[in-house]
């Protein structure tokens, strides 16, 4: 299936630095979600193996207070800190707490998500099988995601095609009529409108839109009319096409999509552009970053939702010995664990690592890696911990400072609009003390601003 008229002229611009040096999210030092520090260590000197009382609201494994002496798994009755033998399962266990300073990932508000369409179950968080993404996370957010765009009820593709035809016919263009249609239809419905337009008028809707629009609003509307898989494949192709490579686009897509999405993107890349994505990656990248992206292209991440805490402990020990625990870094070990383990499993590994290394895993990656491979590994972990927060951060830095990275802004708004843009908006507000709509309104203008705000639900 061909997509005439793509891409819009100019393609994607080069990305500005993201995030600027020194503004990367950092996670708190170990101790904030491990055992609390106690003068003299565990147990207190002369304490005979008893444990101190814990704050009533900060219990082990999500309970109020610490268990009685000897109550930890494998705990001795006297003398010394008990060995870690694998965390018990339970709500809220195995994930870092929310709160100010935790990598910019605060705890989402406890509020409902009513208002349009059935909730969609994201890969990685089926009900009742894994801990909540963060302690105290509302069940609604822990178990479902929601887009700001839902399929329109009483949808009539022919009627919408007629509205678009009238908006573009004659002198001038009724941009508001176009916005009203495209911002309130699902991607599947837009494909039906495109087909109905050609049937009714014998014209290509995309070509007509390109002749009537320009600039960022043109790029945004054309992105909305691309099938979702094709848009990801198109974005990857243009990130590697021509001089230079937009590595952050490769990271944003390949390190965050599900197995099924990855496989569909790889197949689409081949069928639509006649190219092998692995060969293009090898030609445009190198070293450990190249190997990480090739791993991502396989779409073979473990999707077993049951967390194996013993394996998490073993992986954490393996990562420590491959990085902080030795001179030099065994990059292949990091690649293996982060590219193959399920996201719930990676959460448990992050928690176990903090106890072993007295440092959180993201900080260790900061110390052991640099450049694009560092950004790629961190993107995987950030998505495992809180995917909406990862995209909220990307949106913030696309608009922060002088100028706007419009292609990143457009791509994230479009690709997340039917998946989790509701949660992304909520995380954005908590992380930056301003709403996504407010920042969009201050950084954009005209029909481009109106369409973006319509998509985000303002």
PDB file of C-alpha atoms in Angstrom, residues 19-310:
ATOM      1  CA  UNK A  19      17.690  16.784  27.913  1.00  0.00           C
ATOM      2  CA  UNK A  20      20.356  19.507  28.322  1.00  0.00           C
ATOM      3  CA  UNK A  21      23.450  18.422  30.207  1.00  0.00           C
ATOM      4  CA  UNK A  22      22.767  18.398  33.895  1.00  0.00           C
ATOM      5  CA  UNK A  23      19.018  18.187  33.487  1.00  0.00           C
ATOM      6  CA  UNK A  24      18.704  14.429  33.102  1.00  0.00           C
ATOM      7  CA  UNK A  25      16.368  12.856  35.612  1.00  0.00           C
ATOM      8  CA  UNK A  26      18.274  11.411  38.511  1.00  0.00           C
ATOM      9  CA  UNK A  27      17.003   8.936  41.019  1.00  0.00           C
ATOM     10  CA  UNK A  28      17.499   9.173  44.783  1.00  0.00           C
ATOM     11  CA  UNK A  29      20.425   7.478  46.472  1.00  0.00           C
ATOM     12  CA  UNK A  30      19.872   4.037  47.832  1.00  0.00           C
ATOM     13  CA  UNK A  31      18.291   4.188  51.220  1.00  0.00           C
ATOM     14  CA  UNK A  32      15.109   5.952  50.184  1.00  0.00           C
ATOM     15  CA  UNK A  33      13.500   2.712  49.127  1.00  0.00           C
ATOM     16  CA  UNK A  34      15.708   0.204  50.902  1.00  0.00           C
ATOM     17  CA  UNK A  35      16.278  -0.313  54.623  1.00  0.00           C
ATOM     18  CA  UNK A  36      16.385   2.990  56.542  1.00  0.00           C
ATOM     19  CA  UNK A  37      19.831   3.913  57.905  1.00  0.00           C
ATOM     20  CA  UNK A  38      20.339   3.141  61.568  1.00  0.00           C
ATOM     21  CA  UNK A  39      23.322   4.366  63.619  1.00  0.00           C
ATOM     22  CA  UNK A  40      25.558   1.385  64.287  1.00  0.00           C
ATOM     23  CA  UNK A  41      24.011  -0.675  61.502  1.00  0.00           C
ATOM     24  CA  UNK A  42      21.572  -3.578  61.746  1.00  0.00           C
ATOM     25  CA  UNK A  43      20.933  -4.643  64.431  1.00  0.00           C
ATOM     26  CA  UNK A  44      21.921  -1.764  66.765  1.00  0.00           C
ATOM     27  CA  UNK A  45      25.054  -2.398  68.787  1.00  0.00           C
ATOM     28  CA  UNK A  46      24.158  -4.701  71.597  1.00  0.00           C
ATOM     29  CA  UNK A  47      20.673  -5.086  70.289  1.00  0.00           C
ATOM     30  CA  UNK A  48      20.782  -8.846  70.268  1.00  0.00           C
ATOM     31  CA  UNK A  49      19.308  -9.204  66.794  1.00  0.00           C
ATOM     32  CA  UNK A  50      16.140  -7.165  67.222  1.00  0.00           C
ATOM     33  CA  UNK A  51      15.041  -4.692  64.606  1.00  0.00           C
ATOM     34  CA  UNK A  52      14.158  -1.074  65.325  1.00  0.00           C
ATOM     35  CA  UNK A  53      10.629   0.083  64.913  1.00  0.00           C
ATOM     36  CA  UNK A  54       9.907   1.492  61.474  1.00  0.00           C
ATOM     37  CA  UNK A  55       7.788   4.519  60.675  1.00  0.00           C
ATOM     38  CA  UNK A  56       4.176   3.343  60.748  1.00  0.00           C
ATOM     39  CA  UNK A  57       3.571   4.415  57.139  1.00  0.00           C
ATOM     40  CA  UNK A  58       6.696   2.953  55.525  1.00  0.00           C
ATOM     41  CA  UNK A  59       6.383  -0.764  55.971  1.00  0.00           C
ATOM     42  CA  UNK A  60       8.392  -3.554  54.457  1.00  0.00           C
ATOM     43  CA  UNK A  61       6.636  -5.097  51.459  1.00  0.00           C
ATOM     44  CA  UNK A  62       3.910  -2.486  51.637  1.00  0.00           C
ATOM     45  CA  UNK A  63       2.893  -3.258  55.254  1.00  0.00           C
ATOM     46  CA  UNK A  64       2.723  -0.899  58.188  1.00  0.00           C
ATOM     47  CA  UNK A  65       5.962  -1.140  60.136  1.00  0.00           C
ATOM     48  CA  UNK A  66       8.692  -3.767  60.053  1.00  0.00           C
ATOM     49  CA  UNK A  67       7.930  -7.328  61.072  1.00  0.00           C
ATOM     50  CA  UNK A  68       8.959  -8.540  64.459  1.00  0.00           C
ATOM     51  CA  UNK A  69      12.502  -9.710  65.090  1.00  0.00           C
ATOM     52  CA  UNK A  70      13.389 -12.555  62.829  1.00  0.00           C
ATOM     53  CA  UNK A  71      10.463 -11.795  60.550  1.00  0.00           C
ATOM     54  CA  UNK A  72      12.492 -11.026  57.432  1.00  0.00           C
ATOM     55  CA  UNK A  73      13.021 -13.805  54.916  1.00  0.00           C
ATOM     56  CA  UNK A  74      16.045 -15.702  56.115  1.00  0.00           C
ATOM     57  CA  UNK A  75      16.561 -13.416  59.102  1.00  0.00           C
ATOM     58  CA  UNK A  76      18.664 -14.769  61.977  1.00  0.00           C
ATOM     59  CA  UNK A  77      17.417 -14.379  65.520  1.00  0.00           C
ATOM     60  CA  UNK A  78      20.549 -12.631  66.628  1.00  0.00           C
ATOM     61  CA  UNK A  79      23.383 -10.670  65.141  1.00  0.00           C
ATOM     62  CA  UNK A  80      23.861  -9.037  61.776  1.00  0.00           C
ATOM     63  CA  UNK A  81      21.713  -7.971  58.828  1.00  0.00           C
ATOM     64  CA  UNK A  82      19.741 -10.880  57.362  1.00  0.00           C
ATOM     65  CA  UNK A  83      20.711 -11.962  53.853  1.00  0.00           C
ATOM     66  CA  UNK A  84      18.401 -11.006  51.019  1.00  0.00           C
ATOM     67  CA  UNK A  85      16.752 -14.152  49.680  1.00  0.00           C
ATOM     68  CA  UNK A  86      14.265 -12.763  47.229  1.00  0.00           C
ATOM     69  CA  UNK A  87      11.474 -10.329  47.895  1.00  0.00           C
ATOM     70  CA  UNK A  88       8.042 -11.649  48.731  1.00  0.00           C
ATOM     71  CA  UNK A  89       5.293 -10.675  46.362  1.00  0.00           C
ATOM     72  CA  UNK A  90       2.751  -8.122  47.425  1.00  0.00           C
ATOM     73  CA  UNK A  91       1.138  -4.834  46.494  1.00  0.00           C
ATOM     74  CA  UNK A  92       3.630  -2.063  46.181  1.00  0.00           C
ATOM     75  CA  UNK A  93       6.700  -4.223  46.647  1.00  0.00           C
ATOM     76  CA  UNK A  94       9.695  -4.194  44.374  1.00  0.00           C
ATOM     77  CA  UNK A  95       9.239  -0.696  42.959  1.00  0.00           C
ATOM     78  CA  UNK A  96      10.683   2.619  44.049  1.00  0.00           C
ATOM     79  CA  UNK A  97       8.436   5.033  45.887  1.00  0.00           C
ATOM     80  CA  UNK A  98       6.937   8.102  44.338  1.00  0.00           C
ATOM     81  CA  UNK A  99       7.791  11.514  45.589  1.00  0.00           C
ATOM     82  CA  UNK A 100       9.584  14.758  44.863  1.00  0.00           C
ATOM     83  CA  UNK A 101      13.036  14.250  43.453  1.00  0.00           C
ATOM     84  CA  UNK A 102      12.476  10.665  42.364  1.00  0.00           C
ATOM     85  CA  UNK A 103      13.722  11.171  38.867  1.00  0.00           C
ATOM     86  CA  UNK A 104      10.930  13.633  38.208  1.00  0.00           C
ATOM     87  CA  UNK A 105       8.446  10.782  38.479  1.00  0.00           C
ATOM     88  CA  UNK A 106       5.965  11.758  41.205  1.00  0.00           C
ATOM     89  CA  UNK A 107       3.063   9.643  42.293  1.00  0.00           C
ATOM     90  CA  UNK A 108       0.028  10.193  40.046  1.00  0.00           C
ATOM     91  CA  UNK A 109      -3.075  11.622  41.665  1.00  0.00           C
ATOM     92  CA  UNK A 110      -5.818   9.325  42.827  1.00  0.00           C
ATOM     93  CA  UNK A 111      -8.528  10.241  40.398  1.00  0.00           C
ATOM     94  CA  UNK A 112     -10.818   8.470  38.030  1.00  0.00           C
ATOM     95  CA  UNK A 113     -10.482   8.286  34.280  1.00  0.00           C
ATOM     96  CA  UNK A 114     -14.045   8.502  33.170  1.00  0.00           C
ATOM     97  CA  UNK A 115     -14.937  10.230  30.003  1.00  0.00           C
ATOM     98  CA  UNK A 116     -14.807   8.414  26.780  1.00  0.00           C
ATOM     99  CA  UNK A 117     -14.316   4.977  25.451  1.00  0.00           C
ATOM    100  CA  UNK A 118     -13.221   1.716  26.992  1.00  0.00           C
ATOM    101  CA  UNK A 119      -9.944   1.676  28.871  1.00  0.00           C
ATOM    102  CA  UNK A 120      -7.135  -0.139  27.111  1.00  0.00           C
ATOM    103  CA  UNK A 121      -4.986  -2.662  28.943  1.00  0.00           C
ATOM    104  CA  UNK A 122      -1.312  -1.886  28.363  1.00  0.00           C
ATOM    105  CA  UNK A 123       1.255  -4.576  27.855  1.00  0.00           C
ATOM    106  CA  UNK A 124       3.003  -5.246  31.118  1.00  0.00           C
ATOM    107  CA  UNK A 125       0.325  -4.418  33.657  1.00  0.00           C
ATOM    108  CA  UNK A 126      -2.493  -6.983  33.668  1.00  0.00           C
ATOM    109  CA  UNK A 127      -4.645  -6.905  36.747  1.00  0.00           C
ATOM    110  CA  UNK A 128      -3.588  -8.987  39.698  1.00  0.00           C
ATOM    111  CA  UNK A 129      -0.266 -10.293  38.388  1.00  0.00           C
ATOM    112  CA  UNK A 130       2.303  -7.601  39.036  1.00  0.00           C
ATOM    113  CA  UNK A 131       2.840  -4.912  41.635  1.00  0.00           C
ATOM    114  CA  UNK A 132       1.403  -1.497  41.006  1.00  0.00           C
ATOM    115  CA  UNK A 133       3.874   0.707  39.044  1.00  0.00           C
ATOM    116  CA  UNK A 134       4.397   2.733  42.203  1.00  0.00           C
ATOM    117  CA  UNK A 135       3.236   2.256  45.796  1.00  0.00           C
ATOM    118  CA  UNK A 136      -0.191   3.727  46.266  1.00  0.00           C
ATOM    119  CA  UNK A 137      -0.775   4.104  42.538  1.00  0.00           C
ATOM    120  CA  UNK A 138      -4.508   4.191  41.831  1.00  0.00           C
ATOM    121  CA  UNK A 139      -5.759   0.877  40.492  1.00  0.00           C
ATOM    122  CA  UNK A 140      -7.292   2.650  37.500  1.00  0.00           C
ATOM    123  CA  UNK A 141      -3.924   3.904  36.321  1.00  0.00           C
ATOM    124  CA  UNK A 142      -2.019   0.778  37.337  1.00  0.00           C
ATOM    125  CA  UNK A 143      -4.245  -1.449  35.239  1.00  0.00           C
ATOM    126  CA  UNK A 144      -5.280   0.665  32.282  1.00  0.00           C
ATOM    127  CA  UNK A 145      -4.186   3.437  30.016  1.00  0.00           C
ATOM    128  CA  UNK A 146      -6.336   5.925  28.219  1.00  0.00           C
ATOM    129  CA  UNK A 147      -5.944   8.147  25.215  1.00  0.00           C
ATOM    130  CA  UNK A 148      -7.383  11.608  24.775  1.00  0.00           C
ATOM    131  CA  UNK A 149      -8.798  10.531  21.393  1.00  0.00           C
ATOM    132  CA  UNK A 150     -11.495   7.872  21.324  1.00  0.00           C
ATOM    133  CA  UNK A 151     -13.380   6.445  18.372  1.00  0.00           C
ATOM    134  CA  UNK A 152     -16.256   8.804  17.525  1.00  0.00           C
ATOM    135  CA  UNK A 153     -19.746   7.357  18.073  1.00  0.00           C
ATOM    136  CA  UNK A 154     -22.187   7.332  15.132  1.00  0.00           C
ATOM    137  CA  UNK A 155     -19.230   7.584  12.786  1.00  0.00           C
ATOM    138  CA  UNK A 156     -19.994   8.203   9.095  1.00  0.00           C
ATOM    139  CA  UNK A 157     -16.907   8.194   6.859  1.00  0.00           C
ATOM    140  CA  UNK A 158     -18.813   9.604   3.884  1.00  0.00           C
ATOM    141  CA  UNK A 159     -20.164  12.510   5.883  1.00  0.00           C
ATOM    142  CA  UNK A 160     -16.697  13.353   7.209  1.00  0.00           C
ATOM    143  CA  UNK A 161     -15.230  13.119   3.703  1.00  0.00           C
ATOM    144  CA  UNK A 162     -17.853  15.589   2.515  1.00  0.00           C
ATOM    145  CA  UNK A 163     -16.998  17.999   5.358  1.00  0.00           C
ATOM    146  CA  UNK A 164     -13.314  17.883   4.434  1.00  0.00           C
ATOM    147  CA  UNK A 165     -14.091  18.383   0.733  1.00  0.00           C
ATOM    148  CA  UNK A 166     -16.166  21.484   1.467  1.00  0.00           C
ATOM    149  CA  UNK A 167     -13.444  22.818   3.803  1.00  0.00           C
ATOM    150  CA  UNK A 168     -10.888  22.707   0.969  1.00  0.00           C
ATOM    151  CA  UNK A 169     -13.087  23.576  -2.027  1.00  0.00           C
ATOM    152  CA  UNK A 170     -12.968  27.012  -3.599  1.00  0.00           C
ATOM    153  CA  UNK A 171     -11.029  30.033  -2.407  1.00  0.00           C
ATOM    154  CA  UNK A 172      -9.461  29.668   1.021  1.00  0.00           C
ATOM    155  CA  UNK A 173      -9.495  26.799   3.486  1.00  0.00           C
ATOM    156  CA  UNK A 174     -11.728  26.233   6.508  1.00  0.00           C
ATOM    157  CA  UNK A 175      -8.997  24.970   8.821  1.00  0.00           C
ATOM    158  CA  UNK A 176     -11.313  24.798  11.827  1.00  0.00           C
ATOM    159  CA  UNK A 177     -13.625  22.364  10.028  1.00  0.00           C
ATOM    160  CA  UNK A 178     -10.629  20.158   9.256  1.00  0.00           C
ATOM    161  CA  UNK A 179      -9.479  20.321  12.898  1.00  0.00           C
ATOM    162  CA  UNK A 180     -12.945  19.416  14.150  1.00  0.00           C
ATOM    163  CA  UNK A 181     -12.866  16.208  12.133  1.00  0.00           C
ATOM    164  CA  UNK A 182      -9.301  14.961  12.480  1.00  0.00           C
ATOM    165  CA  UNK A 183      -8.925  15.712  16.209  1.00  0.00           C
ATOM    166  CA  UNK A 184     -12.078  13.779  17.079  1.00  0.00           C
ATOM    167  CA  UNK A 185     -11.658  10.572  15.092  1.00  0.00           C
ATOM    168  CA  UNK A 186      -9.548   7.530  15.842  1.00  0.00           C
ATOM    169  CA  UNK A 187      -6.745   6.543  13.495  1.00  0.00           C
ATOM    170  CA  UNK A 188      -8.836   3.665  12.147  1.00  0.00           C
ATOM    171  CA  UNK A 189     -11.686   6.073  11.407  1.00  0.00           C
ATOM    172  CA  UNK A 190      -9.314   8.459   9.617  1.00  0.00           C
ATOM    173  CA  UNK A 191      -8.241   5.618   7.318  1.00  0.00           C
ATOM    174  CA  UNK A 192     -11.910   5.032   6.450  1.00  0.00           C
ATOM    175  CA  UNK A 193     -12.384   8.742   5.744  1.00  0.00           C
ATOM    176  CA  UNK A 194      -9.382   8.676   3.415  1.00  0.00           C
ATOM    177  CA  UNK A 195     -10.832   5.709   1.504  1.00  0.00           C
ATOM    178  CA  UNK A 196     -14.315   7.274   1.344  1.00  0.00           C
ATOM    179  CA  UNK A 197     -12.856  10.543   0.007  1.00  0.00           C
ATOM    180  CA  UNK A 198     -11.213   8.778  -2.923  1.00  0.00           C
ATOM    181  CA  UNK A 199     -14.374   6.763  -3.641  1.00  0.00           C
ATOM    182  CA  UNK A 200     -16.645   9.813  -3.560  1.00  0.00           C
ATOM    183  CA  UNK A 201     -14.467  12.364  -5.363  1.00  0.00           C
ATOM    184  CA  UNK A 202     -11.821  10.385  -7.228  1.00  0.00           C
ATOM    185  CA  UNK A 203      -9.146  12.447  -5.487  1.00  0.00           C
ATOM    186  CA  UNK A 204      -6.454  11.684  -2.959  1.00  0.00           C
ATOM    187  CA  UNK A 205      -7.237  13.294   0.385  1.00  0.00           C
ATOM    188  CA  UNK A 206      -3.560  13.530   1.385  1.00  0.00           C
ATOM    189  CA  UNK A 207      -2.622  15.405  -1.786  1.00  0.00           C
ATOM    190  CA  UNK A 208      -5.526  17.798  -1.300  1.00  0.00           C
ATOM    191  CA  UNK A 209      -4.525  18.449   2.308  1.00  0.00           C
ATOM    192  CA  UNK A 210      -0.915  19.092   1.303  1.00  0.00           C
ATOM    193  CA  UNK A 211      -2.034  21.624  -1.292  1.00  0.00           C
ATOM    194  CA  UNK A 212      -4.129  23.507   1.272  1.00  0.00           C
ATOM    195  CA  UNK A 213      -1.837  23.400   4.325  1.00  0.00           C
ATOM    196  CA  UNK A 214       1.772  24.193   5.136  1.00  0.00           C
ATOM    197  CA  UNK A 215       4.341  24.140   7.899  1.00  0.00           C
ATOM    198  CA  UNK A 216       3.796  22.418  11.220  1.00  0.00           C
ATOM    199  CA  UNK A 217       0.032  22.091  10.885  1.00  0.00           C
ATOM    200  CA  UNK A 218       0.572  20.228   7.612  1.00  0.00           C
ATOM    201  CA  UNK A 219       3.061  17.849   9.243  1.00  0.00           C
ATOM    202  CA  UNK A 220       0.696  17.288  12.165  1.00  0.00           C
ATOM    203  CA  UNK A 221      -2.375  16.532  10.027  1.00  0.00           C
ATOM    204  CA  UNK A 222      -0.448  14.255   7.684  1.00  0.00           C
ATOM    205  CA  UNK A 223       0.897  12.374  10.713  1.00  0.00           C
ATOM    206  CA  UNK A 224      -2.647  11.912  11.990  1.00  0.00           C
ATOM    207  CA  UNK A 225      -3.693  10.389   8.663  1.00  0.00           C
ATOM    208  CA  UNK A 226      -0.800   7.903   8.573  1.00  0.00           C
ATOM    209  CA  UNK A 227      -1.603   4.414   9.916  1.00  0.00           C
ATOM    210  CA  UNK A 228       0.072   4.104  13.313  1.00  0.00           C
ATOM    211  CA  UNK A 229       2.573   1.420  12.326  1.00  0.00           C
ATOM    212  CA  UNK A 230       3.457   3.229   9.118  1.00  0.00           C
ATOM    213  CA  UNK A 231       4.067   6.472  11.035  1.00  0.00           C
ATOM    214  CA  UNK A 232       6.586   4.759  13.333  1.00  0.00           C
ATOM    215  CA  UNK A 233       8.321   3.104  10.366  1.00  0.00           C
ATOM    216  CA  UNK A 234       8.323   6.404   8.452  1.00  0.00           C
ATOM    217  CA  UNK A 235       9.794   8.224  11.454  1.00  0.00           C
ATOM    218  CA  UNK A 236      12.580   5.655  11.754  1.00  0.00           C
ATOM    219  CA  UNK A 237      13.339   5.839   8.036  1.00  0.00           C
ATOM    220  CA  UNK A 238      13.656   9.624   8.107  1.00  0.00           C
ATOM    221  CA  UNK A 239      15.761   9.476  11.264  1.00  0.00           C
ATOM    222  CA  UNK A 240      18.367   7.498   9.299  1.00  0.00           C
ATOM    223  CA  UNK A 241      17.868   8.956   5.817  1.00  0.00           C
ATOM    224  CA  UNK A 242      20.410  11.356   4.367  1.00  0.00           C
ATOM    225  CA  UNK A 243      23.300  12.970   6.183  1.00  0.00           C
ATOM    226  CA  UNK A 244      23.347  12.447   9.928  1.00  0.00           C
ATOM    227  CA  UNK A 245      21.206  10.290  12.178  1.00  0.00           C
ATOM    228  CA  UNK A 246      18.534  11.344  14.645  1.00  0.00           C
ATOM    229  CA  UNK A 247      19.462   8.828  17.325  1.00  0.00           C
ATOM    230  CA  UNK A 248      16.879  10.047  19.812  1.00  0.00           C
ATOM    231  CA  UNK A 249      14.087   9.101  17.396  1.00  0.00           C
ATOM    232  CA  UNK A 250      15.494   5.572  17.180  1.00  0.00           C
ATOM    233  CA  UNK A 251      15.625   5.369  20.988  1.00  0.00           C
ATOM    234  CA  UNK A 252      12.154   6.839  21.486  1.00  0.00           C
ATOM    235  CA  UNK A 253      10.497   4.305  19.176  1.00  0.00           C
ATOM    236  CA  UNK A 254      12.564   1.115  19.375  1.00  0.00           C
ATOM    237  CA  UNK A 255      13.118   1.210  23.159  1.00  0.00           C
ATOM    238  CA  UNK A 256       9.481   1.876  24.115  1.00  0.00           C
ATOM    239  CA  UNK A 257       7.231  -0.201  21.843  1.00  0.00           C
ATOM    240  CA  UNK A 258       5.773  -3.636  22.593  1.00  0.00           C
ATOM    241  CA  UNK A 259       6.975  -6.819  20.918  1.00  0.00           C
ATOM    242  CA  UNK A 260       4.006  -6.870  18.554  1.00  0.00           C
ATOM    243  CA  UNK A 261       4.452  -3.209  17.653  1.00  0.00           C
ATOM    244  CA  UNK A 262       8.166  -3.741  16.957  1.00  0.00           C
ATOM    245  CA  UNK A 263       7.516  -6.688  14.654  1.00  0.00           C
ATOM    246  CA  UNK A 264       4.835  -4.797  12.751  1.00  0.00           C
ATOM    247  CA  UNK A 265       7.141  -1.778  12.368  1.00  0.00           C
ATOM    248  CA  UNK A 266       9.991  -3.956  11.044  1.00  0.00           C
ATOM    249  CA  UNK A 267       7.667  -5.614   8.498  1.00  0.00           C
ATOM    250  CA  UNK A 268       6.177  -2.270   7.441  1.00  0.00           C
ATOM    251  CA  UNK A 269       9.658  -0.760   7.040  1.00  0.00           C
ATOM    252  CA  UNK A 270      10.519  -3.569   4.640  1.00  0.00           C
ATOM    253  CA  UNK A 271       7.266  -3.527   2.664  1.00  0.00           C
ATOM    254  CA  UNK A 272       6.869   0.252   2.343  1.00  0.00           C
ATOM    255  CA  UNK A 273      10.481   1.364   1.883  1.00  0.00           C
ATOM    256  CA  UNK A 274      12.002  -1.803   0.460  1.00  0.00           C
ATOM    257  CA  UNK A 275      14.763  -1.744   3.056  1.00  0.00           C
ATOM    258  CA  UNK A 276      15.956  -3.903   5.926  1.00  0.00           C
ATOM    259  CA  UNK A 277      15.866  -1.912   9.148  1.00  0.00           C
ATOM    260  CA  UNK A 278      18.736  -3.856  10.706  1.00  0.00           C
ATOM    261  CA  UNK A 279      20.986  -3.055   7.760  1.00  0.00           C
ATOM    262  CA  UNK A 280      20.063   0.629   7.993  1.00  0.00           C
ATOM    263  CA  UNK A 281      20.806   0.636  11.731  1.00  0.00           C
ATOM    264  CA  UNK A 282      24.186  -1.002  11.146  1.00  0.00           C
ATOM    265  CA  UNK A 283      25.002   1.583   8.480  1.00  0.00           C
ATOM    266  CA  UNK A 284      24.003   4.556  10.649  1.00  0.00           C
ATOM    267  CA  UNK A 285      25.115   3.527  14.151  1.00  0.00           C
ATOM    268  CA  UNK A 286      28.014   1.626  15.697  1.00  0.00           C
ATOM    269  CA  UNK A 287      29.335  -0.098  18.785  1.00  0.00           C
ATOM    270  CA  UNK A 288      27.198  -0.872  21.793  1.00  0.00           C
ATOM    271  CA  UNK A 289      24.440   1.492  20.672  1.00  0.00           C
ATOM    272  CA  UNK A 290      24.120  -0.411  17.398  1.00  0.00           C
ATOM    273  CA  UNK A 291      23.895  -3.719  19.275  1.00  0.00           C
ATOM    274  CA  UNK A 292      21.244  -2.371  21.639  1.00  0.00           C
ATOM    275  CA  UNK A 293      19.055  -1.199  18.733  1.00  0.00           C
ATOM    276  CA  UNK A 294      19.496  -4.507  16.891  1.00  0.00           C
ATOM    277  CA  UNK A 295      18.350  -6.291  20.066  1.00  0.00           C
ATOM    278  CA  UNK A 296      15.306  -4.022  20.238  1.00  0.00           C
ATOM    279  CA  UNK A 297      14.428  -4.761  16.596  1.00  0.00           C
ATOM    280  CA  UNK A 298      13.944  -8.444  17.382  1.00  0.00           C
ATOM    281  CA  UNK A 299      10.746  -7.791  19.350  1.00  0.00           C
ATOM    282  CA  UNK A 300      11.563 -10.711  21.645  1.00  0.00           C
ATOM    283  CA  UNK A 301      11.389  -9.149  25.116  1.00  0.00           C
ATOM    284  CA  UNK A 302      10.017 -11.602  27.682  1.00  0.00           C
ATOM    285  CA  UNK A 303       6.320 -10.871  28.221  1.00  0.00           C
ATOM    286  CA  UNK A 304       5.711 -13.215  31.158  1.00  0.00           C
ATOM    287  CA  UNK A 305       3.998 -10.945  33.662  1.00  0.00           C
ATOM    288  CA  UNK A 306       4.934 -12.979  36.746  1.00  0.00           C
ATOM    289  CA  UNK A 307       7.900 -11.434  38.530  1.00  0.00           C
ATOM    290  CA  UNK A 308      10.689 -13.823  39.559  1.00  0.00           C
ATOM    291  CA  UNK A 309      12.291 -12.064  42.515  1.00  0.00           C
ATOM    292  CA  UNK A 310      15.141 -14.565  42.747  1.00  0.00           C
TER     293      UNK A 310
END
